[in-house]
Short mmCIF file of C-alpha atoms in Angstrom, two decimals:
data_model
loop_
_atom_site.label_atom_id
_atom_site.label_comp_id
_atom_site.label_asym_id
_atom_site.label_seq_id
_atom_site.Cartn_x
_atom_site.Cartn_y
_atom_site.Cartn_z
CA MET E 271 0.00 0.00 0.00
CA VAL E 272 1.07 3.56 -0.69
CA ASN E 273 2.66 5.54 2.11
CA GLU E 274 1.30 9.06 1.63
CA ASN E 275 4.51 10.58 3.00
CA GLN E 276 6.62 8.97 0.28
CA VAL E 277 6.99 10.01 -3.34
CA SER E 278 4.81 7.99 -5.74
CA TYR E 279 6.03 7.26 -9.25
CA ILE E 280 5.25 5.59 -12.58
CA ASP E 281 7.99 3.75 -14.48
CA LEU E 282 7.81 4.11 -18.29
CA PHE E 283 9.77 1.82 -20.63
CA ALA E 284 10.55 -0.10 -17.45
CA GLY E 285 12.48 -3.00 -18.96
CA CYS E 286 13.40 -5.61 -16.37
CA GLY E 287 13.04 -3.10 -13.53
CA GLY E 288 16.46 -1.52 -12.90
CA ILE E 289 15.30 1.97 -11.95
CA SER E 290 12.29 0.60 -10.04
CA LEU E 291 14.55 -1.67 -7.97
CA GLY E 292 16.66 1.36 -7.08
CA LEU E 293 13.61 3.45 -6.18
CA HIS E 294 12.20 0.56 -4.14
CA ASN E 295 15.45 0.43 -2.17
CA ALA E 296 15.22 4.20 -1.67
CA GLY E 297 11.73 3.86 -0.18
CA LEU E 298 9.62 5.36 -2.97
CA ASN E 299 6.14 4.08 -3.79
CA GLY E 300 5.62 2.51 -7.21
CA LEU E 301 2.19 2.97 -8.79
CA PHE E 302 2.71 0.90 -11.94
CA ALA E 303 5.25 0.14 -14.66
CA ILE E 304 4.83 0.07 -18.43
CA GLU E 305 6.96 -2.34 -20.44
CA LYS E 306 6.18 -3.72 -23.90
CA ASN E 307 8.29 -6.87 -23.95
CA PRO E 308 6.79 -9.97 -22.27
CA THR E 309 10.06 -11.47 -20.99
CA ALA E 310 11.43 -8.19 -19.61
CA PHE E 311 8.08 -7.65 -17.89
CA GLU E 312 8.19 -11.22 -16.55
CA THR E 313 11.50 -10.42 -14.83
CA LEU E 314 10.08 -7.18 -13.40
CA GLN E 315 6.87 -8.86 -12.26
CA TYR E 316 8.62 -11.77 -10.56
CA ASN E 317 11.06 -9.58 -8.63
CA LEU E 318 9.15 -6.37 -7.89
CA ILE E 319 5.51 -7.47 -7.80
CA ASP E 320 5.51 -11.13 -6.75
CA LYS E 321 8.56 -11.07 -4.41
CA ARG E 322 8.66 -7.49 -3.14
CA ASN E 323 5.02 -6.32 -3.56
CA HIS E 324 6.43 -2.96 -4.60
CA PHE E 325 3.69 -1.47 -6.80
CA ASP E 326 0.26 -0.24 -5.73
CA TRP E 327 -1.12 -1.28 -9.12
CA PRO E 328 -4.45 0.38 -10.08
CA GLU E 329 -7.47 -1.90 -10.55
CA TRP E 330 -8.23 -0.47 -14.00
CA LEU E 331 -4.87 -1.58 -15.43
CA PRO E 332 -4.20 -5.34 -15.87
CA THR E 333 -0.84 -6.46 -14.51
CA THR E 334 0.75 -7.38 -17.81
CA CYS E 335 3.10 -6.07 -20.50
CA TYR E 336 1.88 -3.07 -22.50
CA ASP E 337 3.04 -0.86 -25.34
CA ILE E 338 2.87 2.77 -24.23
CA ASN E 339 0.81 3.65 -27.32
CA ASP E 340 -1.81 1.04 -26.39
CA ILE E 341 -1.95 2.49 -22.87
CA LEU E 342 -2.44 5.98 -24.31
CA LYS E 343 -5.22 4.70 -26.57
CA GLU E 344 -7.10 2.39 -24.19
CA TYR E 345 -6.70 4.16 -20.83
CA ARG E 346 -6.56 7.83 -21.74
CA GLU E 347 -9.32 8.84 -19.30
CA ASN E 348 -7.84 6.79 -16.47
CA LEU E 349 -4.45 8.41 -16.97
CA SER E 350 -5.83 11.94 -17.08
CA SER E 351 -7.83 11.29 -13.88
CA LEU E 352 -4.76 10.21 -11.89
CA LYS E 353 -4.25 12.74 -9.13
CA GLU E 354 -1.00 13.93 -7.62
CA VAL E 355 1.48 11.67 -9.40
CA ASP E 356 4.76 12.91 -7.95
CA LEU E 357 7.20 11.43 -10.43
CA VAL E 358 7.51 9.73 -13.82
CA VAL E 359 10.81 7.92 -14.50
CA GLY E 360 12.34 6.24 -17.52
CA GLY E 361 13.30 6.94 -21.09
CA PRO E 362 12.44 5.42 -24.49
CA PRO E 363 14.55 2.52 -25.82
CA CYS E 364 17.93 3.84 -26.83
CA GLN E 365 19.12 1.68 -29.74
CA GLY E 366 18.44 4.21 -32.50
CA PHE E 367 20.34 6.94 -30.62
CA SER E 368 23.32 4.86 -29.51
CA MET E 369 26.83 5.89 -30.52
CA THR E 370 28.04 2.28 -30.13
CA GLY E 371 25.63 0.77 -32.65
CA ARG E 372 24.29 1.88 -36.02
CA ARG E 373 22.51 5.21 -35.49
CA ASN E 374 19.19 5.42 -37.28
CA GLU E 375 16.92 8.46 -37.08
CA SER E 376 14.07 6.53 -38.70
CA ASP E 377 14.23 3.76 -36.06
CA ILE E 378 10.62 3.48 -34.88
CA ARG E 379 11.84 3.36 -31.29
CA ASN E 380 13.01 6.96 -31.64
CA LYS E 381 9.38 8.00 -32.24
CA LEU E 382 8.56 6.86 -28.71
CA VAL E 383 9.85 10.23 -27.52
CA SER E 384 6.57 11.67 -28.84
CA SER E 385 4.62 9.00 -26.96
CA TYR E 386 6.53 9.92 -23.81
CA ILE E 387 5.50 13.57 -24.20
CA LYS E 388 1.85 12.57 -24.72
CA PHE E 389 1.95 10.51 -21.52
CA ILE E 390 3.40 13.45 -19.57
CA GLU E 391 0.68 15.73 -20.97
CA LEU E 392 -2.02 13.41 -19.63
CA VAL E 393 -0.56 12.55 -16.22
CA GLN E 394 1.04 15.93 -15.38
CA PRO E 395 3.56 14.65 -12.80
CA ASP E 396 5.35 17.15 -10.57
CA THR E 397 8.79 15.78 -11.46
CA LEU E 398 10.42 13.86 -14.32
CA PHE E 399 13.52 11.67 -14.34
CA PHE E 400 14.47 10.94 -17.96
CA GLU E 401 17.42 8.75 -18.97
CA ASN E 402 18.93 7.88 -22.32
CA VAL E 403 22.24 7.16 -24.02
CA ARG E 404 24.81 9.88 -24.60
CA GLY E 405 23.98 9.76 -28.33
CA PHE E 406 20.60 11.28 -27.45
CA THR E 407 22.47 14.62 -27.30
CA VAL E 408 23.88 14.29 -30.84
CA GLY E 409 22.00 15.12 -34.05
CA PHE E 410 21.76 12.69 -36.96
CA LEU E 411 23.11 14.87 -39.78
CA LYS E 412 26.60 14.35 -41.19
CA GLY E 413 29.38 16.90 -40.77
CA LYS E 414 30.12 19.52 -38.13
CA SER E 415 26.52 20.72 -37.95
CA ARG E 416 24.74 17.56 -36.77
CA GLY E 417 21.29 19.11 -36.75
CA GLU E 418 18.91 19.26 -33.81
CA ALA E 419 19.43 16.47 -31.29
CA TYR E 420 16.50 14.71 -29.65
CA SER E 421 17.72 16.07 -26.32
CA GLU E 422 17.10 19.61 -27.60
CA LYS E 423 13.65 18.65 -28.85
CA ILE E 424 12.56 17.12 -25.56
CA VAL E 425 13.91 20.04 -23.51
CA LYS E 426 11.88 22.43 -25.68
CA GLU E 427 8.73 20.27 -25.45
CA LEU E 428 8.91 19.94 -21.67
CA THR E 429 9.65 23.64 -21.23
CA ASP E 430 6.58 24.43 -23.35
CA HIS E 431 4.56 22.20 -21.00
CA GLY E 432 5.58 24.19 -17.94
CA TYR E 433 8.58 22.25 -16.66
CA ASN E 434 11.86 23.69 -15.47
CA VAL E 435 14.46 21.47 -17.11
CA GLU E 436 18.11 20.65 -16.45
CA ALA E 437 20.11 17.90 -18.16
CA HIS E 438 23.64 16.52 -17.87
CA VAL E 439 25.63 13.54 -19.12
CA LEU E 440 26.74 11.56 -16.05
CA ASP E 441 29.25 8.73 -15.77
CA PHE E 442 27.81 6.10 -13.44
CA SER E 443 31.31 4.86 -12.54
CA LYS E 444 31.58 8.00 -10.38
CA TYR E 445 28.67 6.73 -8.27
CA GLY E 446 29.91 3.27 -7.26
CA VAL E 447 28.87 1.40 -10.42
CA PRO E 448 31.76 -0.81 -11.66
CA GLN E 449 31.26 0.38 -15.22
CA ASN E 450 32.18 3.39 -17.34
CA ARG E 451 28.62 4.12 -18.40
CA LYS E 452 27.81 7.66 -19.55
CA ARG E 453 24.14 8.51 -19.77
CA PHE E 454 22.00 11.56 -20.52
CA ILE E 455 19.99 12.41 -17.39
CA LEU E 456 17.23 15.02 -17.53
CA ILE E 457 15.26 16.31 -14.57
CA GLY E 458 12.06 18.24 -15.14
CA SER E 459 10.18 19.94 -12.32
CA LYS E 460 7.10 22.14 -12.16
CA ASN E 461 7.84 23.62 -8.75
CA ASN E 462 11.55 23.18 -8.04
CA ASP E 463 14.88 24.10 -9.56
CA PRO E 464 16.08 20.89 -11.28
CA LYS E 465 19.70 21.99 -10.86
CA LYS E 466 19.30 21.06 -7.20
CA PHE E 467 18.96 17.38 -8.14
CA PHE E 468 22.43 17.33 -9.68
CA GLU E 469 23.85 19.33 -6.79
CA GLN E 470 22.32 16.93 -4.26
CA ILE E 471 23.51 13.69 -5.86
CA GLU E 472 27.06 15.06 -5.81
CA LYS E 473 26.62 16.16 -2.21
CA LYS E 474 25.07 12.88 -1.04
CA LYS E 475 27.05 10.27 -2.98
CA SER E 476 29.99 9.95 -0.56
CA LYS E 477 27.77 9.24 2.45
CA PHE E 478 25.50 7.03 0.34
CA LEU E 479 28.38 4.82 -0.77
CA LYS E 480 29.90 4.81 2.73
CA ASP E 481 26.57 3.64 4.15
CA LYS E 482 26.54 0.91 1.50
CA GLY E 483 30.02 -0.11 2.64
CA ILE E 484 31.64 0.25 -0.78
CA PRO E 485 34.26 2.61 -2.26
CA LYS E 486 33.41 5.25 -4.85
CA THR E 487 35.29 3.36 -7.57
CA ASN E 488 34.78 -0.38 -8.07
CA THR E 489 36.62 -2.52 -10.61
CA ILE E 490 35.53 -5.54 -12.63
CA HIS E 491 37.55 -7.74 -10.26
CA ASP E 492 35.75 -6.17 -7.29
CA ALA E 493 32.45 -6.96 -8.97
CA ILE E 494 32.79 -10.52 -10.22
CA SER E 495 35.92 -12.34 -8.99
CA ASP E 496 33.80 -14.55 -6.70
CA LEU E 497 31.97 -15.79 -9.81
CA GLU E 498 34.99 -17.20 -11.66
CA ARG E 499 34.67 -20.69 -13.09
CA LYS E 500 37.55 -21.94 -10.93
CA HIS E 501 35.22 -21.81 -7.91
CA GLY E 502 33.38 -24.85 -9.27
CA GLU E 503 30.43 -25.67 -11.46
CA ILE E 504 27.10 -27.50 -11.45
CA ASN E 505 24.65 -28.58 -14.12
CA SER E 506 22.66 -25.53 -15.16
CA PRO E 507 19.35 -25.59 -13.23
CA ASP E 508 17.40 -24.03 -16.12
CA THR E 509 19.20 -25.17 -19.31
CA PRO E 510 20.00 -28.87 -19.91
CA GLY E 511 23.41 -29.42 -21.47
CA PHE E 512 25.01 -26.33 -19.91
CA LYS E 513 27.16 -25.79 -16.82
CA ALA E 514 26.64 -23.02 -14.27
CA GLY E 515 29.00 -21.55 -11.70
CA LYS E 516 29.21 -21.78 -7.93
CA TYR E 517 29.97 -18.99 -5.48
CA GLY E 518 33.51 -18.39 -4.33
CA VAL E 519 34.39 -16.47 -1.17
CA SER E 520 33.48 -12.77 -1.27
CA THR E 521 36.75 -10.87 -1.56
CA SER E 522 35.48 -7.31 -1.92
CA LYS E 523 33.03 -4.99 -0.20
CA PHE E 524 31.09 -4.73 -3.45
CA GLN E 525 30.61 -8.50 -3.62
CA LYS E 526 29.40 -8.58 -0.03
CA LEU E 527 26.85 -5.87 -0.84
CA MET E 528 25.59 -7.76 -3.91
CA ARG E 529 25.20 -11.00 -1.92
CA LYS E 530 23.86 -9.40 1.26
CA ASN E 531 20.16 -10.24 0.84
CA CYS E 532 20.53 -13.38 -1.28
CA ASP E 533 19.63 -16.77 0.17
CA LEU E 534 20.22 -18.75 -3.05
CA GLU E 535 22.68 -21.65 -2.77
CA HIS E 536 24.09 -20.92 -6.22
CA PRO E 537 24.08 -17.70 -8.28
CA ASP E 538 21.03 -17.17 -10.49
CA SER E 539 21.62 -16.95 -14.27
CA HIS E 540 25.30 -17.86 -13.90
CA ARG E 541 25.28 -20.20 -16.89
CA PHE E 542 28.53 -20.53 -18.83
CA ALA E 543 28.43 -20.39 -22.62
CA ASN E 544 29.10 -23.66 -24.46
CA HIS E 545 32.02 -22.35 -26.49
CA ARG E 546 33.41 -24.43 -29.35
CA GLN E 547 37.04 -25.50 -29.01
CA ASN E 548 38.20 -23.02 -31.68
CA THR E 549 36.43 -20.22 -29.79
CA ILE E 550 38.17 -21.20 -26.55
CA GLU E 551 41.50 -21.19 -28.39
CA LYS E 552 40.70 -17.74 -29.80
CA TYR E 553 39.96 -16.40 -26.32
CA GLU E 554 43.12 -18.03 -24.92
CA TYR E 555 45.16 -16.24 -27.60
CA ILE E 556 43.48 -12.95 -26.66
CA LEU E 557 44.20 -13.55 -22.96
CA ASN E 558 47.87 -14.26 -23.66
CA LYS E 559 48.65 -11.80 -26.45
CA CYS E 560 46.26 -8.83 -26.33
CA GLU E 561 46.33 -5.75 -24.11
CA SER E 562 43.55 -5.62 -21.56
CA GLY E 563 41.13 -2.72 -21.68
CA LYS E 564 41.90 -1.94 -25.33
CA ASN E 565 39.94 -2.70 -28.47
CA ILE E 566 41.46 -5.82 -30.02
CA LYS E 567 43.41 -4.96 -33.16
CA LYS E 568 41.67 -5.28 -36.50
CA SER E 569 44.32 -7.68 -37.78
CA VAL E 570 43.73 -10.03 -34.84
CA LYS E 571 39.96 -9.93 -35.31
CA GLU E 572 40.35 -10.60 -39.03
CA SER E 573 42.57 -13.60 -38.31
CA PHE E 574 39.72 -15.00 -36.23
CA GLY E 575 37.21 -14.30 -38.99
CA THR E 576 35.15 -11.83 -36.96
CA LYS E 577 33.83 -8.51 -38.27
CA LYS E 578 32.90 -7.12 -34.85
CA ARG E 579 33.67 -3.40 -34.56
CA CYS E 580 34.27 -3.57 -30.83
CA MET E 581 35.86 -6.49 -29.00
CA LYS E 582 37.87 -6.06 -25.82
CA LEU E 583 39.73 -8.07 -23.22
CA LEU E 584 38.44 -6.81 -19.89
CA ASP E 585 40.88 -5.14 -17.50
CA PRO E 586 40.28 -6.51 -13.98
CA ASN E 587 41.76 -3.41 -12.35
CA GLU E 588 39.39 -0.94 -14.00
CA PRO E 589 35.62 -0.48 -14.16
CA SER E 590 34.02 -2.33 -17.06
CA PRO E 591 33.45 -0.61 -20.39
CA THR E 592 29.80 0.20 -21.07
CA LEU E 593 27.84 -3.05 -21.18
CA THR E 594 25.95 -3.52 -24.42
CA THR E 595 23.23 -6.07 -25.10
CA ASN E 596 25.75 -8.39 -26.78
CA PRO E 597 27.86 -10.57 -24.43
CA ASP E 598 30.58 -11.43 -26.95
CA ASP E 599 31.80 -7.83 -27.14
CA TYR E 600 34.01 -8.60 -24.14
CA VAL E 601 36.34 -11.42 -23.14
CA HIS E 602 36.60 -12.33 -19.43
CA TYR E 603 39.78 -10.93 -17.85
CA ASN E 604 41.37 -14.30 -16.92
CA GLU E 605 39.17 -17.08 -18.29
CA PRO E 606 38.70 -17.96 -22.00
CA ARG E 607 35.01 -17.14 -22.17
CA ILE E 608 32.42 -14.39 -22.34
CA MET E 609 30.76 -13.13 -19.17
CA THR E 610 27.64 -14.77 -17.78
CA VAL E 611 24.28 -13.09 -17.28
CA ARG E 612 24.96 -12.89 -13.53
CA GLU E 613 28.30 -11.19 -14.14
CA PHE E 614 26.50 -8.69 -16.39
CA ALA E 615 23.97 -8.13 -13.60
CA ARG E 616 26.71 -7.55 -11.01
CA ILE E 617 28.38 -4.94 -13.22
CA GLN E 618 24.99 -3.23 -13.59
CA THR E 619 24.54 -3.45 -9.75
CA PHE E 620 21.55 -5.80 -9.68
CA ASP E 621 21.97 -7.62 -6.37
CA ASP E 622 22.12 -11.42 -6.46
CA SER E 623 18.57 -11.86 -5.16
CA TYR E 624 17.25 -10.36 -8.42
CA GLU E 625 16.44 -13.29 -10.73
CA PHE E 626 16.16 -13.01 -14.51
CA LYS E 627 13.60 -14.70 -16.77
CA GLY E 628 13.41 -15.67 -20.45
CA LYS E 629 16.03 -16.77 -22.97
CA TYR E 630 19.69 -16.13 -22.31
CA THR E 631 20.54 -14.96 -25.84
CA THR E 632 19.02 -14.42 -29.27
CA GLY E 633 20.33 -13.67 -32.74
CA GLY E 634 19.66 -12.57 -36.30
CA LYS E 635 16.36 -10.88 -37.06
CA MET E 636 15.00 -11.90 -33.65
CA ARG E 637 17.26 -9.29 -32.01
CA LYS E 638 14.64 -6.63 -32.80
CA LEU E 639 11.81 -8.69 -31.32
CA GLU E 640 13.18 -10.62 -28.37
CA VAL E 641 14.65 -9.27 -25.14
CA PRO E 642 16.73 -12.07 -23.61
CA ARG E 643 18.46 -11.83 -20.24
CA TYR E 644 21.68 -10.17 -21.48
CA THR E 645 19.62 -7.54 -23.33
CA GLN E 646 17.39 -6.88 -20.31
CA ILE E 647 20.46 -6.10 -18.23
CA GLY E 648 22.33 -4.17 -20.91
CA ASN E 649 19.34 -1.85 -21.39
CA ALA E 650 18.79 -1.18 -17.67
CA ILE E 651 19.53 1.78 -15.45
CA PRO E 652 21.90 0.54 -12.70
CA PRO E 653 19.80 0.09 -9.54
CA LEU E 654 22.59 1.52 -7.35
CA PHE E 655 22.43 4.85 -9.18
CA GLY E 656 18.63 4.59 -9.19
CA GLU E 657 18.65 4.29 -5.41
CA LEU E 658 20.83 7.38 -4.97
CA ALA E 659 18.60 9.28 -7.41
CA GLY E 660 15.55 8.09 -5.48
CA LEU E 661 16.90 9.33 -2.16
CA VAL E 662 17.34 12.78 -3.70
CA LEU E 663 13.97 12.75 -5.50
CA ASN E 664 12.22 11.64 -2.29
CA LYS E 665 13.24 14.96 -0.71
CA PHE E 666 12.85 17.04 -3.88
#
């Protein structure tokens, strides 16, 4: 049930629930979450509705996956009659804006910015927390003049609708996340100066991380060394024919935080890929011959017959590069394999009690339709940053 003294929020484009997990940990009240993909919503529902009873879901809205445009069409009156919604969080899917993939202005997902604005018009929340990739701030035209970026368009739209707006690109590695992940963060507020949000997260982050018991900077080794294959393996509990990993001893404060509220005997979603022998040999060569933390040379990639633009050997002593939705972009720092779903989740700061649903991977044309576990995590807002943001927004 809703605590009237706490901020209430709606999560748009919720994915598997990263920002909602953070806001739950910060003590905010969830009203409902909108997510189109069935498997991403299954993960959110299992963890935040079934296990944590986080949302005070309205009776008029079935607890299922929804496209935002269907919500706008079918429940327009219900949305406009919502009273005193404090906060709307989330941002449209980022693939068309991303600087790491192929940028595409005509990507239909980019049009969801307009749907977002329509939702805000109907609900009229006091405050907005909007997140997207750094490429959201870059126009699509070639040359020095890149044209108007979507970030400029949304700032103008929200200003026209009566919001004070402030936006910055933040690097989540500065807030305890073991990953160099730069994201566009926009705060809109009807009654407050949104600059105060950015001032407050800087002011509060040191105490926040101290209270969590972790340092400001966490490395890949800090995040996942207790999940290495050398700690032992079992038959995968959810995929016949695969092996999964066991827990090793926690050797960092970050690992202890991630395992703090987990009562599972073995890590969830810690299934190792069934690499072919030639793939293992390729990764062993990379481990022995390539420089960690750097993009593997084109000549080496060509010798392996891969056309991947980005492929790196992870550096255990640094935060991870930005996680994408594709696990074979990165080679584990001391084992000839890609990272597991659980290792992805650790680097995104999902604690070990958060269990993922659906396929592990997908490929080909299905990439645009399916949202397997790696993709769910790669698209998420790190819950640790979401919690810090929630603590600030709860007092905003």
